[in-house]
Amino acid sequence: MREYEILMIVGVVSMLVVEIVWEIWERVSKEKKDREKESAYECGFNPFMEERSGYEIRYYRVGIMYIIMDVEISYMYPWSIGMGEIGKEGMIGGIIFMIILGIGYIYEWKKGGIEWE
Amino acid sequence: MLGVYEVIGGIAVISGIGVIMSKKGVESVVYMIISFVNIGIWLMRIGVEYVGWIIMLVYIGAIAVLFMFVVMMLEIKEEERGKEYKGIMILIGIGVSVVIGGRRWLEEGVKEWIESKEKIGNVMVISKVMYGEKMIGIMECGMMLMLAMIAVIMMVEGEERKKEDVREQELRRWEEVIRRKE
């Protein structure tokens, strides 16, 4: 636990710095909100509708794929560390795990899930 | 005098309640991040550093980002929840956590684990358990991850866009395509 004391100090100090800067900003800044200032600019006319654009599903797909690969890495790290202790069965189990996920990757590749366009 | 356990655990519980009680989606995600941070710190405090760091990496670095992405992109409006259900839901949540947290059988496995962890380190213990006696769990996790990948591709797959072959496009001569009106 002692080795994490420094991390805790760093975390607390960084939060303090952020808090101090925020408080200074709140006290010093002059903000005069206006209806015109807050609304979207549409060449001088009043905004017809909200300015949100269409939803791009590609970003969500990339996020999901990243999560799956992250979880896979988190399983593979103890496997690699304990390779000497887990024996042949453990090694084969890890390889089977990777093969199962590899089938998923091949499906994704063939279906064009990795393509951006 | 409150120890680190109590403070961190208390903040995690309070922020967990804040996830369900806040009306704005973004606030819920922020409370969720705070809860995950405190759970990760708590796990590191009791000596399971690897799981604590993985929770921070995977949950905060990926899942919370995805939640935030969904909340911001989908324009989820503020909800008007029925006030009569709040108390009952909180009671049910406390009851379930007391029932699960008070189970004695959890302690026996944990003691043996903690004793062996001191000698060989927590990652080695995790690997011996994961790839030793509980390997069936790893296979099940692999199947679930594969299912998740396939499900995402099936759900996201839309209409096939027409793609132009660039070579064919460059080689095409306009005389073959356009007919002049004479």
mmCIF file of N, CA, C and O in Angstrom, chain A residues 8-108:
data_model
loop_
_atom_site.group_PDB
_atom_site.id
_atom_site.type_symbol
_atom_site.label_atom_id
_atom_site.label_comp_id
_atom_site.label_asym_id
_atom_site.label_seq_id
_atom_site.Cartn_x
_atom_site.Cartn_y
_atom_site.Cartn_z
ATOM 1 N N MET A 8 -1.728 8.669 -4.553
ATOM 2 C CA MET A 8 -2.844 9.335 -3.895
ATOM 3 C C MET A 8 -2.566 10.816 -3.737
ATOM 4 O O MET A 8 -3.430 11.660 -3.966
ATOM 5 N N ILE A 9 -1.309 11.144 -3.389
ATOM 6 C CA ILE A 9 -0.940 12.559 -3.243
ATOM 7 C C ILE A 9 -1.072 13.259 -4.582
ATOM 8 O O ILE A 9 -1.597 14.378 -4.677
ATOM 9 N N VAL A 10 -0.612 12.601 -5.652
ATOM 10 C CA VAL A 10 -0.721 13.194 -6.988
ATOM 11 C C VAL A 10 -2.182 13.425 -7.346
ATOM 12 O O VAL A 10 -2.556 14.491 -7.862
ATOM 13 N N GLY A 11 -3.019 12.445 -7.049
ATOM 14 C CA GLY A 11 -4.443 12.571 -7.365
ATOM 15 C C GLY A 11 -5.090 13.713 -6.606
ATOM 16 O O GLY A 11 -5.824 14.526 -7.176
ATOM 17 N N VAL A 12 -4.791 13.804 -5.306
ATOM 18 C CA VAL A 12 -5.398 14.859 -4.493
ATOM 19 C C VAL A 12 -4.912 16.236 -4.950
ATOM 20 O O VAL A 12 -5.699 17.180 -5.082
ATOM 21 N N VAL A 13 -3.612 16.349 -5.223
ATOM 22 C CA VAL A 13 -3.065 17.648 -5.644
ATOM 23 C C VAL A 13 -3.653 18.072 -6.978
ATOM 24 O O VAL A 13 -4.001 19.241 -7.183
ATOM 25 N N SER A 14 -3.800 17.119 -7.918
ATOM 26 C CA SER A 14 -4.360 17.480 -9.228
ATOM 27 C C SER A 14 -5.807 17.929 -9.094
ATOM 28 O O SER A 14 -6.235 18.881 -9.752
ATOM 29 N N MET A 15 -6.558 17.245 -8.212
ATOM 30 C CA MET A 15 -7.954 17.668 -8.008
ATOM 31 C C MET A 15 -8.016 19.042 -7.381
ATOM 32 O O MET A 15 -8.870 19.870 -7.728
ATOM 33 N N LEU A 16 -7.085 19.329 -6.456
ATOM 34 C CA LEU A 16 -7.050 20.645 -5.821
ATOM 35 C C LEU A 16 -6.756 21.746 -6.837
ATOM 36 O O LEU A 16 -7.370 22.817 -6.819
ATOM 37 N N VAL A 17 -5.795 21.447 -7.719
ATOM 38 C CA VAL A 17 -5.417 22.443 -8.729
ATOM 39 C C VAL A 17 -6.615 22.755 -9.625
ATOM 40 O O VAL A 17 -6.912 23.922 -9.906
ATOM 41 N N VAL A 18 -7.303 21.687 -10.048
ATOM 42 C CA VAL A 18 -8.489 21.878 -10.908
ATOM 43 C C VAL A 18 -9.537 22.700 -10.172
ATOM 44 O O VAL A 18 -10.137 23.621 -10.730
ATOM 45 N N GLU A 19 -9.756 22.389 -8.916
ATOM 46 C CA GLU A 19 -10.770 23.081 -8.131
ATOM 47 C C GLU A 19 -10.421 24.559 -7.962
ATOM 48 O O GLU A 19 -11.280 25.437 -8.100
ATOM 49 N N ILE A 20 -9.132 24.844 -7.715
ATOM 50 C CA ILE A 20 -8.704 26.245 -7.522
ATOM 51 C C ILE A 20 -8.899 27.025 -8.806
ATOM 52 O O ILE A 20 -9.417 28.157 -8.804
ATOM 53 N N VAL A 21 -8.500 26.420 -9.918
ATOM 54 C CA VAL A 21 -8.644 27.123 -11.199
ATOM 55 C C VAL A 21 -10.114 27.383 -11.500
ATOM 56 O O VAL A 21 -10.496 28.468 -11.969
ATOM 57 N N TRP A 22 -10.964 26.395 -11.208
ATOM 58 C CA TRP A 22 -12.403 26.560 -11.458
ATOM 59 C C TRP A 22 -12.961 27.705 -10.621
ATOM 60 O O TRP A 22 -13.737 28.533 -11.110
ATOM 61 N N GLU A 23 -12.570 27.749 -9.341
ATOM 62 C CA GLU A 23 -13.099 28.780 -8.457
ATOM 63 C C GLU A 23 -12.662 30.169 -8.911
ATOM 64 O O GLU A 23 -13.447 31.122 -8.905
ATOM 65 N N ILE A 24 -11.392 30.269 -9.343
ATOM 66 C CA ILE A 24 -10.901 31.557 -9.838
ATOM 67 C C ILE A 24 -11.708 31.978 -11.055
ATOM 68 O O ILE A 24 -12.143 33.134 -11.189
ATOM 69 N N TRP A 25 -11.953 31.029 -11.964
ATOM 70 C CA TRP A 25 -12.726 31.330 -13.175
ATOM 71 C C TRP A 25 -14.131 31.800 -12.815
ATOM 72 O O TRP A 25 -14.661 32.751 -13.379
ATOM 73 N N GLU A 26 -14.750 31.126 -11.840
ATOM 74 C CA GLU A 26 -16.125 31.483 -11.475
ATOM 75 C C GLU A 26 -16.200 32.881 -10.891
ATOM 76 O O GLU A 26 -17.137 33.624 -11.161
ATOM 77 N N ARG A 27 -15.189 33.249 -10.100
ATOM 78 C CA ARG A 27 -15.253 34.548 -9.429
ATOM 79 C C ARG A 27 -14.900 35.684 -10.375
ATOM 80 O O ARG A 27 -15.463 36.763 -10.324
ATOM 81 N N VAL A 28 -13.905 35.432 -11.262
ATOM 82 C CA VAL A 28 -13.334 36.525 -12.042
ATOM 83 C C VAL A 28 -14.108 36.765 -13.336
ATOM 84 O O VAL A 28 -14.234 37.903 -13.782
ATOM 85 N N SER A 29 -14.657 35.704 -13.947
ATOM 86 C CA SER A 29 -15.242 35.876 -15.279
ATOM 87 C C SER A 29 -16.546 36.639 -15.191
ATOM 88 O O SER A 29 -17.309 36.524 -14.240
ATOM 89 N N LYS A 30 -16.783 37.445 -16.258
ATOM 90 C CA LYS A 30 -18.048 38.179 -16.347
ATOM 91 C C LYS A 30 -18.842 37.543 -17.470
ATOM 92 O O LYS A 30 -18.411 37.514 -18.606
ATOM 93 N N GLU A 31 -19.974 37.037 -17.124
ATOM 94 C CA GLU A 31 -20.782 36.339 -18.130
ATOM 95 C C GLU A 31 -22.140 37.001 -18.215
ATOM 96 O O GLU A 31 -22.877 37.047 -17.244
ATOM 97 N N LYS A 32 -22.431 37.503 -19.404
ATOM 98 C CA LYS A 32 -23.772 38.074 -19.580
ATOM 99 C C LYS A 32 -24.452 37.257 -20.661
ATOM 100 O O LYS A 32 -24.177 37.420 -21.841
ATOM 101 N N LYS A 33 -25.312 36.358 -20.236
ATOM 102 C CA LYS A 33 -25.970 35.496 -21.213
ATOM 103 C C LYS A 33 -27.125 36.232 -21.837
ATOM 104 O O LYS A 33 -27.907 36.898 -21.163
ATOM 105 N N ASP A 34 -27.237 36.037 -23.140
ATOM 106 C CA ASP A 34 -28.249 36.723 -23.913
ATOM 107 C C ASP A 34 -28.953 35.663 -24.737
ATOM 108 O O ASP A 34 -28.363 34.660 -25.114
ATOM 109 N N ARG A 35 -30.206 35.903 -25.072
ATOM 110 C CA ARG A 35 -30.920 34.903 -25.880
ATOM 111 C C ARG A 35 -30.291 34.794 -27.268
ATOM 112 O O ARG A 35 -30.178 33.714 -27.828
ATOM 113 N N GLU A 36 -29.877 35.927 -27.783
ATOM 114 C CA GLU A 36 -29.263 35.923 -29.110
ATOM 115 C C GLU A 36 -27.920 35.228 -29.098
ATOM 116 O O GLU A 36 -27.561 34.511 -30.031
ATOM 117 N N LYS A 37 -27.158 35.436 -28.040
ATOM 118 C CA LYS A 37 -25.833 34.814 -27.960
ATOM 119 C C LYS A 37 -25.934 33.302 -27.871
ATOM 120 O O LYS A 37 -25.104 32.573 -28.386
ATOM 121 N N GLU A 38 -26.943 32.799 -27.168
ATOM 122 C CA GLU A 38 -27.040 31.357 -26.942
ATOM 123 C C GLU A 38 -27.587 30.619 -28.144
ATOM 124 O O GLU A 38 -27.343 29.430 -28.301
ATOM 125 N N SER A 39 -28.340 31.290 -29.000
ATOM 126 C CA SER A 39 -28.995 30.565 -30.082
ATOM 127 C C SER A 39 -28.005 30.290 -31.201
ATOM 128 O O SER A 39 -26.970 30.941 -31.328
ATOM 129 N N ALA A 40 -28.376 29.310 -32.059
ATOM 130 C CA ALA A 40 -27.496 28.953 -33.168
ATOM 131 C C ALA A 40 -27.558 30.014 -34.240
ATOM 132 O O ALA A 40 -28.568 30.700 -34.400
ATOM 133 N N TYR A 41 -26.488 30.124 -35.043
ATOM 134 C CA TYR A 41 -26.442 31.122 -36.101
ATOM 135 C C TYR A 41 -26.978 30.497 -37.379
ATOM 136 O O TYR A 41 -26.454 29.512 -37.862
ATOM 137 N N GLU A 42 -28.010 31.099 -37.924
ATOM 138 C CA GLU A 42 -28.553 30.599 -39.201
ATOM 139 C C GLU A 42 -28.749 31.776 -40.127
ATOM 140 O O GLU A 42 -29.870 32.108 -40.499
ATOM 141 N N CYS A 43 -27.630 32.430 -40.472
ATOM 142 C CA CYS A 43 -27.618 33.552 -41.415
ATOM 143 C C CYS A 43 -28.568 34.677 -41.005
ATOM 144 O O CYS A 43 -29.170 35.322 -41.854
ATOM 145 N N GLY A 44 -28.692 34.902 -39.736
ATOM 146 C CA GLY A 44 -29.514 36.021 -39.293
ATOM 147 C C GLY A 44 -30.955 35.663 -38.996
ATOM 148 O O GLY A 44 -31.660 36.418 -38.346
ATOM 149 N N PHE A 45 -31.423 34.541 -39.515
ATOM 150 C CA PHE A 45 -32.798 34.146 -39.226
ATOM 151 C C PHE A 45 -32.877 33.478 -37.875
ATOM 152 O O PHE A 45 -31.887 33.060 -37.306
ATOM 153 N N ASN A 46 -34.097 33.322 -37.386
ATOM 154 C CA ASN A 46 -34.289 32.546 -36.161
ATOM 155 C C ASN A 46 -34.065 31.077 -36.479
ATOM 156 O O ASN A 46 -34.433 30.614 -37.556
ATOM 157 N N PRO A 47 -33.482 30.306 -35.558
ATOM 158 C CA PRO A 47 -33.220 28.890 -35.852
ATOM 159 C C PRO A 47 -34.520 28.127 -36.076
ATOM 160 O O PRO A 47 -35.482 28.275 -35.328
ATOM 161 N N PHE A 48 -34.516 27.316 -37.159
ATOM 162 C CA PHE A 48 -35.731 26.570 -37.470
ATOM 163 C C PHE A 48 -35.891 25.353 -36.580
ATOM 164 O O PHE A 48 -36.982 24.976 -36.205
ATOM 165 N N MET A 49 -34.759 24.669 -36.346
ATOM 166 C CA MET A 49 -34.830 23.484 -35.487
ATOM 167 C C MET A 49 -33.510 23.312 -34.773
ATOM 168 O O MET A 49 -32.569 24.061 -35.009
ATOM 169 N N GLU A 50 -33.408 22.302 -33.943
ATOM 170 C CA GLU A 50 -32.183 22.079 -33.176
ATOM 171 C C GLU A 50 -31.042 21.673 -34.099
ATOM 172 O O GLU A 50 -31.235 21.029 -35.107
ATOM 173 N N GLU A 51 -29.848 22.020 -33.677
ATOM 174 C CA GLU A 51 -28.712 21.930 -34.595
ATOM 175 C C GLU A 51 -28.026 20.575 -34.618
ATOM 176 O O GLU A 51 -26.975 20.430 -35.201
ATOM 177 N N ARG A 52 -28.591 19.546 -34.001
ATOM 178 C CA ARG A 52 -27.898 18.254 -33.964
ATOM 179 C C ARG A 52 -27.882 17.615 -35.348
ATOM 180 O O ARG A 52 -28.880 17.585 -36.031
ATOM 181 N N SER A 53 -26.751 17.080 -35.719
ATOM 182 C CA SER A 53 -26.649 16.398 -37.010
ATOM 183 C C SER A 53 -26.974 14.925 -36.819
ATOM 184 O O SER A 53 -27.248 14.471 -35.720
ATOM 185 N N GLY A 54 -26.922 14.166 -37.923
ATOM 186 C CA GLY A 54 -27.277 12.752 -37.865
ATOM 187 C C GLY A 54 -26.318 11.956 -36.997
ATOM 188 O O GLY A 54 -25.199 12.342 -36.742
ATOM 189 N N TYR A 55 -26.776 10.822 -36.569
ATOM 190 C CA TYR A 55 -26.024 9.967 -35.658
ATOM 191 C C TYR A 55 -25.186 8.998 -36.461
ATOM 192 O O TYR A 55 -25.697 8.260 -37.278
ATOM 193 N N GLU A 56 -23.877 9.003 -36.248
ATOM 194 C CA GLU A 56 -22.974 8.132 -36.986
ATOM 195 C C GLU A 56 -22.739 6.882 -36.166
ATOM 196 O O GLU A 56 -22.163 6.947 -35.085
ATOM 197 N N ILE A 57 -23.176 5.746 -36.719
ATOM 198 C CA ILE A 57 -23.092 4.512 -35.950
ATOM 199 C C ILE A 57 -21.689 3.930 -35.995
ATOM 200 O O ILE A 57 -21.351 3.077 -35.177
ATOM 201 N N ARG A 58 -20.823 4.400 -36.897
ATOM 202 C CA ARG A 58 -19.478 3.855 -37.018
ATOM 203 C C ARG A 58 -18.668 4.081 -35.740
ATOM 204 O O ARG A 58 -17.873 3.231 -35.346
ATOM 205 N N TYR A 59 -18.881 5.234 -35.100
ATOM 206 C CA TYR A 59 -18.115 5.524 -33.899
ATOM 207 C C TYR A 59 -18.488 4.565 -32.788
ATOM 208 O O TYR A 59 -17.642 4.096 -32.028
ATOM 209 N N TYR A 60 -19.763 4.250 -32.696
ATOM 210 C CA TYR A 60 -20.221 3.323 -31.670
ATOM 211 C C TYR A 60 -19.654 1.927 -31.918
ATOM 212 O O TYR A 60 -19.259 1.231 -30.978
ATOM 213 N N ARG A 61 -19.601 1.542 -33.209
ATOM 214 C CA ARG A 61 -19.059 0.223 -33.539
ATOM 215 C C ARG A 61 -17.592 0.140 -33.141
ATOM 216 O O ARG A 61 -17.138 -0.860 -32.595
ATOM 217 N N VAL A 62 -16.830 1.200 -33.432
ATOM 218 C CA VAL A 62 -15.414 1.225 -33.048
ATOM 219 C C VAL A 62 -15.277 1.127 -31.529
ATOM 220 O O VAL A 62 -14.411 0.402 -31.023
ATOM 221 N N GLY A 63 -16.161 1.835 -30.806
ATOM 222 C CA GLY A 63 -16.098 1.777 -29.348
ATOM 223 C C GLY A 63 -16.352 0.384 -28.810
ATOM 224 O O GLY A 63 -15.664 -0.097 -27.903
ATOM 225 N N ILE A 64 -17.354 -0.295 -29.375
ATOM 226 C CA ILE A 64 -17.676 -1.649 -28.914
ATOM 227 C C ILE A 64 -16.521 -2.601 -29.204
ATOM 228 O O ILE A 64 -16.138 -3.433 -28.371
ATOM 229 N N MET A 65 -15.943 -2.478 -30.409
ATOM 230 C CA MET A 65 -14.821 -3.352 -30.757
ATOM 231 C C MET A 65 -13.643 -3.107 -29.825
ATOM 232 O O MET A 65 -12.948 -4.040 -29.411
ATOM 233 N N TYR A 66 -13.406 -1.850 -29.472
ATOM 234 C CA TYR A 66 -12.318 -1.544 -28.545
ATOM 235 C C TYR A 66 -12.559 -2.193 -27.191
ATOM 236 O O TYR A 66 -11.635 -2.746 -26.587
ATOM 237 N N ILE A 67 -13.812 -2.151 -26.707
ATOM 238 C CA ILE A 67 -14.106 -2.764 -25.405
ATOM 239 C C ILE A 67 -13.820 -4.255 -25.440
ATOM 240 O O ILE A 67 -13.200 -4.816 -24.529
ATOM 241 N N ILE A 68 -14.264 -4.909 -26.531
ATOM 242 C CA ILE A 68 -14.078 -6.365 -26.611
ATOM 243 C C ILE A 68 -12.591 -6.702 -26.614
ATOM 244 O O ILE A 68 -12.129 -7.618 -25.918
ATOM 245 N N MET A 69 -11.814 -5.940 -27.373
ATOM 246 C CA MET A 69 -10.370 -6.229 -27.424
ATOM 247 C C MET A 69 -9.685 -5.897 -26.099
ATOM 248 O O MET A 69 -8.745 -6.584 -25.680
ATOM 249 N N ASP A 70 -10.167 -4.883 -25.416
ATOM 250 C CA ASP A 70 -9.608 -4.516 -24.119
ATOM 251 C C ASP A 70 -9.831 -5.634 -23.101
ATOM 252 O O ASP A 70 -8.932 -6.007 -22.341
ATOM 253 N N VAL A 71 -11.055 -6.187 -23.113
ATOM 254 C CA VAL A 71 -11.363 -7.278 -22.189
ATOM 255 C C VAL A 71 -10.512 -8.505 -22.528
ATOM 256 O O VAL A 71 -10.009 -9.201 -21.633
ATOM 257 N N GLU A 72 -10.318 -8.738 -23.823
ATOM 258 C CA GLU A 72 -9.490 -9.883 -24.224
ATOM 259 C C GLU A 72 -8.060 -9.721 -23.726
ATOM 260 O O GLU A 72 -7.449 -10.661 -23.226
ATOM 261 N N ILE A 73 -7.527 -8.510 -23.833
ATOM 262 C CA ILE A 73 -6.165 -8.260 -23.349
ATOM 263 C C ILE A 73 -6.096 -8.455 -21.845
ATOM 264 O O ILE A 73 -5.117 -8.997 -21.312
ATOM 265 N N SER A 74 -7.157 -8.023 -21.138
ATOM 266 C CA SER A 74 -7.141 -8.169 -19.681
ATOM 267 C C SER A 74 -7.188 -9.628 -19.268
ATOM 268 O O SER A 74 -6.722 -9.974 -18.186
ATOM 269 N N TYR A 75 -7.725 -10.506 -20.130
ATOM 270 C CA TYR A 75 -7.663 -11.944 -19.841
ATOM 271 C C TYR A 75 -6.309 -12.526 -20.230
ATOM 272 O O TYR A 75 -5.813 -13.462 -19.615
ATOM 273 N N MET A 76 -5.706 -11.996 -21.280
ATOM 274 C CA MET A 76 -4.459 -12.579 -21.765
ATOM 275 C C MET A 76 -3.269 -12.192 -20.912
ATOM 276 O O MET A 76 -2.266 -12.916 -20.898
ATOM 277 N N TYR A 77 -3.355 -11.067 -20.212
ATOM 278 C CA TYR A 77 -2.208 -10.644 -19.409
ATOM 279 C C TYR A 77 -1.896 -11.616 -18.274
ATOM 280 O O TYR A 77 -0.729 -12.037 -18.140
ATOM 281 N N PRO A 78 -2.876 -12.058 -17.443
ATOM 282 C CA PRO A 78 -2.519 -13.058 -16.429
ATOM 283 C C PRO A 78 -2.063 -14.382 -17.039
ATOM 284 O O PRO A 78 -1.238 -15.082 -16.460
ATOM 285 N N TRP A 79 -2.594 -14.706 -18.208
ATOM 286 C CA TRP A 79 -2.176 -15.937 -18.881
ATOM 287 C C TRP A 79 -0.694 -15.874 -19.223
ATOM 288 O O TRP A 79 0.048 -16.829 -19.014
ATOM 289 N N SER A 80 -0.264 -14.733 -19.727
ATOM 290 C CA SER A 80 1.136 -14.604 -20.117
ATOM 291 C C SER A 80 2.043 -14.559 -18.888
ATOM 292 O O SER A 80 3.147 -15.094 -18.904
ATOM 293 N N ILE A 81 1.568 -13.917 -17.803
ATOM 294 C CA ILE A 81 2.392 -13.806 -16.598
ATOM 295 C C ILE A 81 2.558 -15.179 -15.940
ATOM 296 O O ILE A 81 3.651 -15.544 -15.493
ATOM 297 N N GLY A 82 1.448 -15.933 -15.907
ATOM 298 C CA GLY A 82 1.494 -17.205 -15.183
ATOM 299 C C GLY A 82 1.789 -18.398 -16.066
ATOM 300 O O GLY A 82 1.429 -19.523 -15.714
ATOM 301 N N MET A 83 2.420 -18.185 -17.202
ATOM 302 C CA MET A 83 2.649 -19.278 -18.157
ATOM 303 C C MET A 83 3.474 -20.409 -17.556
ATOM 304 O O MET A 83 3.248 -21.582 -17.847
ATOM 305 N N GLY A 84 4.408 -20.064 -16.697
ATOM 306 C CA GLY A 84 5.234 -21.106 -16.099
ATOM 307 C C GLY A 84 4.490 -21.949 -15.081
ATOM 308 O O GLY A 84 4.819 -23.110 -14.855
ATOM 309 N N GLU A 85 3.467 -21.352 -14.447
ATOM 310 C CA GLU A 85 2.780 -22.038 -13.360
ATOM 311 C C GLU A 85 1.559 -22.819 -13.832
ATOM 312 O O GLU A 85 1.167 -23.776 -13.201
ATOM 313 N N ILE A 86 0.918 -22.386 -14.905
ATOM 314 C CA ILE A 86 -0.370 -22.990 -15.271
ATOM 315 C C ILE A 86 -0.200 -24.283 -16.057
ATOM 316 O O ILE A 86 -1.141 -25.032 -16.217
ATOM 317 N N GLY A 87 0.982 -24.541 -16.582
ATOM 318 C CA GLY A 87 1.212 -25.819 -17.239
ATOM 319 C C GLY A 87 0.644 -25.872 -18.644
ATOM 320 O O GLY A 87 0.177 -24.883 -19.206
ATOM 321 N N LYS A 88 0.666 -27.108 -19.190
ATOM 322 C CA LYS A 88 0.239 -27.297 -20.574
ATOM 323 C C LYS A 88 -1.251 -27.024 -20.738
ATOM 324 O O LYS A 88 -1.671 -26.426 -21.731
ATOM 325 N N GLU A 89 -2.059 -27.461 -19.736
ATOM 326 C CA GLU A 89 -3.515 -27.305 -19.863
ATOM 327 C C GLU A 89 -3.889 -25.835 -19.903
ATOM 328 O O GLU A 89 -4.737 -25.415 -20.686
ATOM 329 N N GLY A 90 -3.246 -25.046 -19.051
ATOM 330 C CA GLY A 90 -3.532 -23.623 -19.021
ATOM 331 C C GLY A 90 -3.166 -22.947 -20.321
ATOM 332 O O GLY A 90 -3.904 -22.095 -20.831
ATOM 333 N N MET A 91 -2.009 -23.334 -20.882
ATOM 334 C CA MET A 91 -1.571 -22.735 -22.135
ATOM 335 C C MET A 91 -2.556 -23.058 -23.252
ATOM 336 O O MET A 91 -2.943 -22.191 -24.038
ATOM 337 N N ILE A 92 -2.983 -24.328 -23.309
ATOM 338 C CA ILE A 92 -3.924 -24.730 -24.360
ATOM 339 C C ILE A 92 -5.259 -24.026 -24.158
ATOM 340 O O ILE A 92 -5.915 -23.613 -25.122
ATOM 341 N N GLY A 93 -5.660 -23.868 -22.899
ATOM 342 C CA GLY A 93 -6.910 -23.156 -22.625
ATOM 343 C C GLY A 93 -6.867 -21.724 -23.131
ATOM 344 O O GLY A 93 -7.819 -21.235 -23.737
ATOM 345 N N GLY A 94 -5.730 -21.051 -22.904
ATOM 346 C CA GLY A 94 -5.594 -19.688 -23.392
ATOM 347 C C GLY A 94 -5.610 -19.627 -24.907
ATOM 348 O O GLY A 94 -6.205 -18.715 -25.507
ATOM 349 N N ILE A 95 -4.977 -20.617 -25.543
ATOM 350 C CA ILE A 95 -4.957 -20.630 -27.010
ATOM 351 C C ILE A 95 -6.366 -20.859 -27.550
ATOM 352 O O ILE A 95 -6.784 -20.224 -28.532
ATOM 353 N N ILE A 96 -7.126 -21.742 -26.891
ATOM 354 C CA ILE A 96 -8.518 -21.987 -27.327
ATOM 355 C C ILE A 96 -9.339 -20.709 -27.166
ATOM 356 O O ILE A 96 -10.160 -20.366 -28.029
ATOM 357 N N PHE A 97 -9.107 -20.000 -26.058
ATOM 358 C CA PHE A 97 -9.800 -18.727 -25.845
ATOM 359 C C PHE A 97 -9.513 -17.764 -26.986
ATOM 360 O O PHE A 97 -10.411 -17.111 -27.523
ATOM 361 N N MET A 98 -8.255 -17.707 -27.396
ATOM 362 C CA MET A 98 -7.902 -16.796 -28.491
ATOM 363 C C MET A 98 -8.464 -17.262 -29.820
ATOM 364 O O MET A 98 -8.829 -16.440 -30.670
ATOM 365 N N ILE A 99 -8.562 -18.576 -30.007
ATOM 366 C CA ILE A 99 -9.154 -19.092 -31.249
ATOM 367 C C ILE A 99 -10.637 -18.726 -31.321
ATOM 368 O O ILE A 99 -11.143 -18.312 -32.379
ATOM 369 N N ILE A 100 -11.326 -18.860 -30.173
ATOM 370 C CA ILE A 100 -12.754 -18.508 -30.145
ATOM 371 C C ILE A 100 -12.938 -17.049 -30.543
ATOM 372 O O ILE A 100 -13.811 -16.687 -31.348
ATOM 373 N N LEU A 101 -12.093 -16.182 -29.985
ATOM 374 C CA LEU A 101 -12.209 -14.766 -30.336
ATOM 375 C C LEU A 101 -11.755 -14.502 -31.763
ATOM 376 O O LEU A 101 -12.269 -13.607 -32.440
ATOM 377 N N GLY A 102 -10.787 -15.310 -32.230
ATOM 378 C CA GLY A 102 -10.332 -15.150 -33.606
ATOM 379 C C GLY A 102 -11.428 -15.431 -34.611
ATOM 380 O O GLY A 102 -11.516 -14.774 -35.658
ATOM 381 N N ILE A 103 -12.306 -16.392 -34.278
ATOM 382 C CA ILE A 103 -13.448 -16.677 -35.169
ATOM 383 C C ILE A 103 -14.333 -15.443 -35.279
ATOM 384 O O ILE A 103 -14.800 -15.068 -36.361
ATOM 385 N N GLY A 104 -14.529 -14.778 -34.145
ATOM 386 C CA GLY A 104 -15.320 -13.544 -34.156
ATOM 387 C C GLY A 104 -14.670 -12.463 -34.996
ATOM 388 O O GLY A 104 -15.337 -11.732 -35.736
ATOM 389 N N TYR A 105 -13.321 -12.345 -34.903
ATOM 390 C CA TYR A 105 -12.617 -11.341 -35.690
ATOM 391 C C TYR A 105 -12.719 -11.614 -37.172
ATOM 392 O O TYR A 105 -12.875 -10.698 -37.983
ATOM 393 N N ILE A 106 -12.617 -12.929 -37.546
ATOM 394 C CA ILE A 106 -12.700 -13.282 -38.965
ATOM 395 C C ILE A 106 -14.087 -12.930 -39.499
ATOM 396 O O ILE A 106 -14.223 -12.387 -40.611
ATOM 397 N N TYR A 107 -15.104 -13.213 -38.711
ATOM 398 C CA TYR A 107 -16.465 -12.853 -39.131
ATOM 399 C C TYR A 107 -16.586 -11.344 -39.323
ATOM 400 O O TYR A 107 -17.141 -10.856 -40.318
ATOM 401 N N GLU A 108 -16.038 -10.611 -38.379
ATOM 402 C CA GLU A 108 -16.097 -9.158 -38.449
ATOM 403 C C GLU A 108 -15.347 -8.627 -39.670
ATOM 404 O O GLU A 108 -15.796 -7.729 -40.372
#
